[in-house]
PDB file of C-alpha atoms and ligand atoms in Angstrom:
ATOM      1  CA  UNK A1129      10.672  -5.887 -13.169  1.00 61.00           C
ATOM      2  CA  UNK A1130      10.343  -3.570 -16.174  1.00 87.00           C
ATOM      3  CA  UNK A1131      10.942   0.133 -16.339  1.00 93.00           C
ATOM      4  CA  UNK A1132       8.291   2.529 -15.200  1.00 95.00           C
ATOM      5  CA  UNK A1133       7.660   6.229 -15.105  1.00 97.00           C
ATOM      6  CA  UNK A1134       5.447   8.837 -13.642  1.00 98.00           C
ATOM      7  CA  UNK A1135       4.335  11.503 -16.089  1.00 98.00           C
ATOM      8  CA  UNK A1136       2.971  14.868 -15.093  1.00 98.00           C
ATOM      9  CA  UNK A1137       0.681  15.867 -17.971  1.00 98.00           C
ATOM     10  CA  UNK A1138      -1.069  19.224 -18.229  1.00 98.00           C
ATOM     11  CA  UNK A1139      -4.860  19.051 -18.296  1.00 97.00           C
ATOM     12  CA  UNK A1140      -4.676  21.275 -21.388  1.00 97.00           C
ATOM     13  CA  UNK A1141      -4.651  19.350 -24.650  1.00 97.00           C
ATOM     14  CA  UNK A1142      -3.355  22.102 -26.966  1.00 97.00           C
ATOM     15  CA  UNK A1143       0.069  23.502 -26.298  1.00 97.00           C
ATOM     16  CA  UNK A1144       1.584  24.923 -29.499  1.00 97.00           C
ATOM     17  CA  UNK A1145       5.242  24.490 -30.446  1.00 97.00           C
ATOM     18  CA  UNK A1146       6.687  27.803 -29.120  1.00 98.00           C
ATOM     19  CA  UNK A1147       4.929  27.274 -25.823  1.00 98.00           C
ATOM     20  CA  UNK A1148       6.048  23.660 -25.591  1.00 98.00           C
ATOM     21  CA  UNK A1149       9.624  24.900 -25.915  1.00 97.00           C
ATOM     22  CA  UNK A1150       9.070  27.618 -23.353  1.00 98.00           C
ATOM     23  CA  UNK A1151       7.485  25.229 -20.835  1.00 98.00           C
ATOM     24  CA  UNK A1152      10.268  22.644 -21.344  1.00 98.00           C
ATOM     25  CA  UNK A1153      12.919  25.267 -20.771  1.00 98.00           C
ATOM     26  CA  UNK A1154      11.142  26.597 -17.725  1.00 98.00           C
ATOM     27  CA  UNK A1155      10.599  23.270 -16.005  1.00 98.00           C
ATOM     28  CA  UNK A1156      14.100  21.894 -16.770  1.00 98.00           C
ATOM     29  CA  UNK A1157      15.657  25.186 -15.649  1.00 98.00           C
ATOM     30  CA  UNK A1158      13.661  25.174 -12.384  1.00 98.00           C
ATOM     31  CA  UNK A1159      14.585  21.546 -11.594  1.00 98.00           C
ATOM     32  CA  UNK A1160      18.248  22.286 -12.340  1.00 98.00           C
ATOM     33  CA  UNK A1161      18.349  25.470 -10.380  1.00 98.00           C
ATOM     34  CA  UNK A1162      16.955  23.605  -7.376  1.00 98.00           C
ATOM     35  CA  UNK A1163      19.637  20.998  -7.837  1.00 98.00           C
ATOM     36  CA  UNK A1164      17.178  18.143  -8.315  1.00 98.00           C
ATOM     37  CA  UNK A1165      18.359  17.042 -11.758  1.00 98.00           C
ATOM     38  CA  UNK A1166      21.698  17.116 -13.486  1.00 98.00           C
ATOM     39  CA  UNK A1167      22.904  20.048 -15.577  1.00 97.00           C
ATOM     40  CA  UNK A1168      23.949  17.876 -18.505  1.00 97.00           C
ATOM     41  CA  UNK A1169      21.660  15.808 -20.653  1.00 96.00           C
ATOM     42  CA  UNK A1170      22.310  12.068 -20.886  1.00 97.00           C
ATOM     43  CA  UNK A1171      20.885   8.768 -21.955  1.00 97.00           C
ATOM     44  CA  UNK A1172      18.925   8.144 -18.738  1.00 96.00           C
ATOM     45  CA  UNK A1173      15.300   7.925 -19.776  1.00 97.00           C
ATOM     46  CA  UNK A1174      13.139   5.909 -22.148  1.00 95.00           C
ATOM     47  CA  UNK A1175      10.722   8.618 -23.129  1.00 91.00           C
ATOM     48  CA  UNK A1176      10.857  11.745 -25.256  1.00 87.00           C
ATOM     49  CA  UNK A1177      13.938  11.666 -27.468  1.00 88.00           C
ATOM     50  CA  UNK A1178      15.687   9.165 -25.187  1.00 90.00           C
ATOM     51  CA  UNK A1179      17.761  11.735 -23.428  1.00 95.00           C
ATOM     52  CA  UNK A1180      17.030  13.316 -20.103  1.00 97.00           C
ATOM     53  CA  UNK A1181      18.548  14.697 -16.961  1.00 98.00           C
ATOM     54  CA  UNK A1182      19.595  12.334 -14.191  1.00 98.00           C
ATOM     55  CA  UNK A1183      18.049  12.686 -10.778  1.00 98.00           C
ATOM     56  CA  UNK A1184      20.343  13.893  -8.010  1.00 97.00           C
ATOM     57  CA  UNK A1185      20.259  12.604  -4.443  1.00 97.00           C
ATOM     58  CA  UNK A1186      18.788  15.949  -3.334  1.00 97.00           C
ATOM     59  CA  UNK A1187      16.184  15.648  -6.062  1.00 97.00           C
ATOM     60  CA  UNK A1188      15.151  12.176  -5.014  1.00 97.00           C
ATOM     61  CA  UNK A1189      14.757  13.320  -1.392  1.00 97.00           C
ATOM     62  CA  UNK A1190      12.745  16.332  -2.377  1.00 97.00           C
ATOM     63  CA  UNK A1191      10.604  14.976  -5.200  1.00 98.00           C
ATOM     64  CA  UNK A1192       9.841  11.502  -3.909  1.00 97.00           C
ATOM     65  CA  UNK A1193      11.044  11.432  -0.323  1.00 96.00           C
ATOM     66  CA  UNK A1194      13.292   8.553  -1.433  1.00 95.00           C
ATOM     67  CA  UNK A1195      16.881   7.413  -1.356  1.00 94.00           C
ATOM     68  CA  UNK A1196      19.043   7.801  -4.454  1.00 93.00           C
ATOM     69  CA  UNK A1197      19.679   4.667  -6.461  1.00 93.00           C
ATOM     70  CA  UNK A1198      22.345   4.020  -9.070  1.00 90.00           C
ATOM     71  CA  UNK A1199      20.187   2.954 -11.987  1.00 94.00           C
ATOM     72  CA  UNK A1200      20.948   3.302 -15.724  1.00 95.00           C
ATOM     73  CA  UNK A1201      17.471   4.625 -16.475  1.00 96.00           C
ATOM     74  CA  UNK A1202      16.858   7.225 -13.835  1.00 97.00           C
ATOM     75  CA  UNK A1203      15.958  10.727 -14.845  1.00 97.00           C
ATOM     76  CA  UNK A1204      13.619  13.443 -15.972  1.00 98.00           C
ATOM     77  CA  UNK A1205      12.508  13.998 -19.575  1.00 98.00           C
ATOM     78  CA  UNK A1206      10.144  16.183 -21.557  1.00 97.00           C
ATOM     79  CA  UNK A1207       7.988  14.502 -24.121  1.00 97.00           C
ATOM     80  CA  UNK A1208       6.301  16.606 -26.780  1.00 97.00           C
ATOM     81  CA  UNK A1209       3.921  15.807 -29.564  1.00 96.00           C
ATOM     82  CA  UNK A1210       3.524  17.717 -32.839  1.00 96.00           C
ATOM     83  CA  UNK A1211       0.011  16.566 -33.408  1.00 94.00           C
ATOM     84  CA  UNK A1212      -1.838  15.358 -30.328  1.00 96.00           C
ATOM     85  CA  UNK A1213      -0.480  13.665 -27.269  1.00 97.00           C
ATOM     86  CA  UNK A1214      -1.875  10.606 -25.570  1.00 97.00           C
ATOM     87  CA  UNK A1215      -0.076   9.529 -22.421  1.00 97.00           C
ATOM     88  CA  UNK A1216      -1.215   6.002 -21.571  1.00 96.00           C
ATOM     89  CA  UNK A1217      -0.296   3.690 -18.747  1.00 95.00           C
ATOM     90  CA  UNK A1218       0.982   1.239 -21.381  1.00 94.00           C
ATOM     91  CA  UNK A1219       1.338  -2.227 -19.891  1.00 91.00           C
ATOM     92  CA  UNK A1220      -1.974  -3.784 -19.021  1.00 84.00           C
ATOM     93  CA  UNK A1221      -3.894  -0.956 -20.543  1.00 93.00           C
ATOM     94  CA  UNK A1222      -7.091   0.496 -19.168  1.00 96.00           C
ATOM     95  CA  UNK A1223      -9.023  -1.357 -16.465  1.00 97.00           C
ATOM     96  CA  UNK A1224     -12.049   0.843 -16.925  1.00 97.00           C
ATOM     97  CA  UNK A1225     -13.344   3.858 -18.957  1.00 98.00           C
ATOM     98  CA  UNK A1226     -16.587   5.491 -18.005  1.00 98.00           C
ATOM     99  CA  UNK A1227     -18.742   7.945 -19.878  1.00 98.00           C
ATOM    100  CA  UNK A1228     -19.053  11.161 -17.836  1.00 98.00           C
ATOM    101  CA  UNK A1229     -22.730  11.566 -18.887  1.00 98.00           C
ATOM    102  CA  UNK A1230     -24.307   8.090 -18.433  1.00 98.00           C
ATOM    103  CA  UNK A1231     -21.592   6.359 -16.479  1.00 98.00           C
ATOM    104  CA  UNK A1232     -21.543   3.313 -18.786  1.00 98.00           C
ATOM    105  CA  UNK A1233     -18.323   1.319 -18.796  1.00 98.00           C
ATOM    106  CA  UNK A1234     -16.964   1.508 -22.384  1.00 98.00           C
ATOM    107  CA  UNK A1235     -13.435   0.283 -21.939  1.00 97.00           C
ATOM    108  CA  UNK A1236     -13.654  -2.037 -24.957  1.00 96.00           C
ATOM    109  CA  UNK A1237     -14.634   0.891 -27.226  1.00 97.00           C
ATOM    110  CA  UNK A1238     -12.361   3.468 -25.769  1.00 97.00           C
ATOM    111  CA  UNK A1239      -9.231   2.670 -27.731  1.00 97.00           C
ATOM    112  CA  UNK A1240     -11.093   3.106 -31.005  1.00 97.00           C
ATOM    113  CA  UNK A1241     -12.611   6.348 -29.740  1.00 97.00           C
ATOM    114  CA  UNK A1242      -9.154   7.655 -28.808  1.00 97.00           C
ATOM    115  CA  UNK A1243      -7.768   6.651 -32.188  1.00 97.00           C
ATOM    116  CA  UNK A1244     -10.601   8.462 -34.041  1.00 97.00           C
ATOM    117  CA  UNK A1245     -10.043  11.490 -31.850  1.00 97.00           C
ATOM    118  CA  UNK A1246      -6.293  11.330 -32.531  1.00 97.00           C
ATOM    119  CA  UNK A1247      -6.777  11.008 -36.309  1.00 96.00           C
ATOM    120  CA  UNK A1248      -9.348  13.845 -36.529  1.00 96.00           C
ATOM    121  CA  UNK A1249      -8.156  17.112 -38.036  1.00 92.00           C
ATOM    122  CA  UNK A1250      -9.367  19.185 -35.105  1.00 93.00           C
ATOM    123  CA  UNK A1251     -10.139  18.386 -31.449  1.00 93.00           C
ATOM    124  CA  UNK A1252     -13.579  16.876 -31.612  1.00 95.00           C
ATOM    125  CA  UNK A1253     -15.608  15.802 -28.587  1.00 97.00           C
ATOM    126  CA  UNK A1254     -15.895  12.050 -28.136  1.00 97.00           C
ATOM    127  CA  UNK A1255     -19.325  10.444 -28.511  1.00 97.00           C
ATOM    128  CA  UNK A1256     -20.281   7.765 -25.993  1.00 98.00           C
ATOM    129  CA  UNK A1257     -21.434   4.582 -27.847  1.00 97.00           C
ATOM    130  CA  UNK A1258     -23.996   3.918 -25.122  1.00 98.00           C
ATOM    131  CA  UNK A1259     -25.860   7.216 -24.602  1.00 98.00           C
ATOM    132  CA  UNK A1260     -24.759   9.058 -27.745  1.00 98.00           C
ATOM    133  CA  UNK A1261     -23.696  12.155 -25.786  1.00 98.00           C
ATOM    134  CA  UNK A1262     -20.466  13.950 -26.745  1.00 98.00           C
ATOM    135  CA  UNK A1263     -17.936  14.825 -24.093  1.00 98.00           C
ATOM    136  CA  UNK A1264     -14.438  16.186 -24.015  1.00 97.00           C
ATOM    137  CA  UNK A1265     -11.980  13.270 -24.185  1.00 98.00           C
ATOM    138  CA  UNK A1266     -10.503  14.416 -20.867  1.00 97.00           C
ATOM    139  CA  UNK A1267     -13.916  14.003 -19.136  1.00 98.00           C
ATOM    140  CA  UNK A1268     -14.004  10.219 -19.569  1.00 98.00           C
ATOM    141  CA  UNK A1269     -13.146   8.628 -16.238  1.00 98.00           C
ATOM    142  CA  UNK A1270     -10.233   6.361 -16.771  1.00 98.00           C
ATOM    143  CA  UNK A1271      -8.509   3.836 -14.528  1.00 97.00           C
ATOM    144  CA  UNK A1272      -5.570   4.070 -14.528  1.00 97.00           C
ATOM    145  CA  UNK A1273      -5.402   7.762 -15.499  1.00 97.00           C
ATOM    146  CA  UNK A1274      -4.264   8.805 -18.978  1.00 98.00           C
ATOM    147  CA  UNK A1275      -3.183  12.253 -20.096  1.00 98.00           C
ATOM    148  CA  UNK A1276      -4.077  14.106 -23.277  1.00 98.00           C
ATOM    149  CA  UNK A1277      -1.696  16.930 -23.963  1.00 98.00           C
ATOM    150  CA  UNK A1278       0.995  17.914 -26.481  1.00 98.00           C
ATOM    151  CA  UNK A1279       3.531  17.968 -23.670  1.00 98.00           C
ATOM    152  CA  UNK A1280       4.262  15.713 -20.704  1.00 98.00           C
ATOM    153  CA  UNK A1281       7.051  15.524 -18.118  1.00 98.00           C
ATOM    154  CA  UNK A1282       8.459  12.107 -17.280  1.00 98.00           C
ATOM    155  CA  UNK A1283      10.199  10.857 -14.152  1.00 98.00           C
ATOM    156  CA  UNK A1284      11.812   7.458 -14.896  1.00 97.00           C
ATOM    157  CA  UNK A1285      12.183   4.621 -12.388  1.00 96.00           C
ATOM    158  CA  UNK A1286      11.421   6.532  -9.222  1.00 92.00           C
ATOM    159  CA  UNK A1287      11.370   3.967  -6.460  1.00 87.00           C
ATOM    160  CA  UNK A1288       8.673   5.956  -4.604  1.00 93.00           C
ATOM    161  CA  UNK A1289       5.752   8.044  -5.812  1.00 95.00           C
ATOM    162  CA  UNK A1290       6.251  11.742  -6.365  1.00 97.00           C
ATOM    163  CA  UNK A1291       4.994  13.429  -3.216  1.00 98.00           C
ATOM    164  CA  UNK A1292       1.748  15.365  -3.413  1.00 97.00           C
ATOM    165  CA  UNK A1293       3.659  18.458  -2.327  1.00 98.00           C
ATOM    166  CA  UNK A1294       6.065  18.160  -5.169  1.00 98.00           C
ATOM    167  CA  UNK A1295       3.281  17.576  -7.744  1.00 98.00           C
ATOM    168  CA  UNK A1296       1.587  20.756  -6.390  1.00 98.00           C
ATOM    169  CA  UNK A1297       4.895  22.629  -6.574  1.00 98.00           C
ATOM    170  CA  UNK A1298       5.442  21.480 -10.157  1.00 98.00           C
ATOM    171  CA  UNK A1299       1.990  22.488 -11.249  1.00 98.00           C
ATOM    172  CA  UNK A1300       2.448  25.905  -9.631  1.00 98.00           C
ATOM    173  CA  UNK A1301       5.689  26.571 -11.551  1.00 98.00           C
ATOM    174  CA  UNK A1302       4.091  25.230 -14.770  1.00 98.00           C
ATOM    175  CA  UNK A1303       1.110  27.503 -14.133  1.00 98.00           C
ATOM    176  CA  UNK A1304      -1.613  24.985 -14.741  1.00 97.00           C
ATOM    177  CA  UNK A1305      -3.038  21.732 -13.320  1.00 98.00           C
ATOM    178  CA  UNK A1306      -1.465  18.418 -14.191  1.00 98.00           C
ATOM    179  CA  UNK A1307      -2.551  14.766 -14.189  1.00 98.00           C
ATOM    180  CA  UNK A1308      -0.341  12.121 -12.687  1.00 98.00           C
ATOM    181  CA  UNK A1309      -0.033   9.298 -15.177  1.00 98.00           C
ATOM    182  CA  UNK A1310       1.695   6.124 -14.076  1.00 96.00           C
ATOM    183  CA  UNK A1311       3.426   4.231 -16.866  1.00 96.00           C
ATOM    184  CA  UNK A1312       4.810   0.698 -16.771  1.00 94.00           C
ATOM    185  CA  UNK A1313       6.687  -0.827 -19.711  1.00 91.00           C
TER     186      UNK A1313
HETATM  187 ZN1   ZN B2315     -22.676   7.706 -22.100  1.00 82.30          ZN
END
């Protein structure tokens, strides 16, 4: 089995550099103060800059209601993007993508639409190839869920899902809603 991660990605697309740093510091500090991740950074994740903070047994219990495992890749990371961020599920890709206006399935077009959105100078709405209506990229209904933000928070190789309570707690400390993006490599 390959590596996998759960990313908590803010709904908000635009998070400028000073705020990205502030949010990263806040969330890492909170998880450390709670004793759920290690104090020191180490090579324990596959996202971000490749370094993260290992989960602790207390953290596993609290965050995922799971037992601690002794894995090499097993930690929390912050992934930031200078330009725009697209957090995909990676392996297997999208099963479906639906226009929020007409409901048409446009999964075959969606990758090109995302690329055009990514390459654009600003943050344009995305035009549905079926009905021609423009919608915010985040309004397209995707399975599995993707995230579109300049910052995302990764949890690598959790053997259980993050609990709903923990996700709500995380979003409250972050101060804004997040999407849960499941990533498999
Ligand atoms: Zn449409």
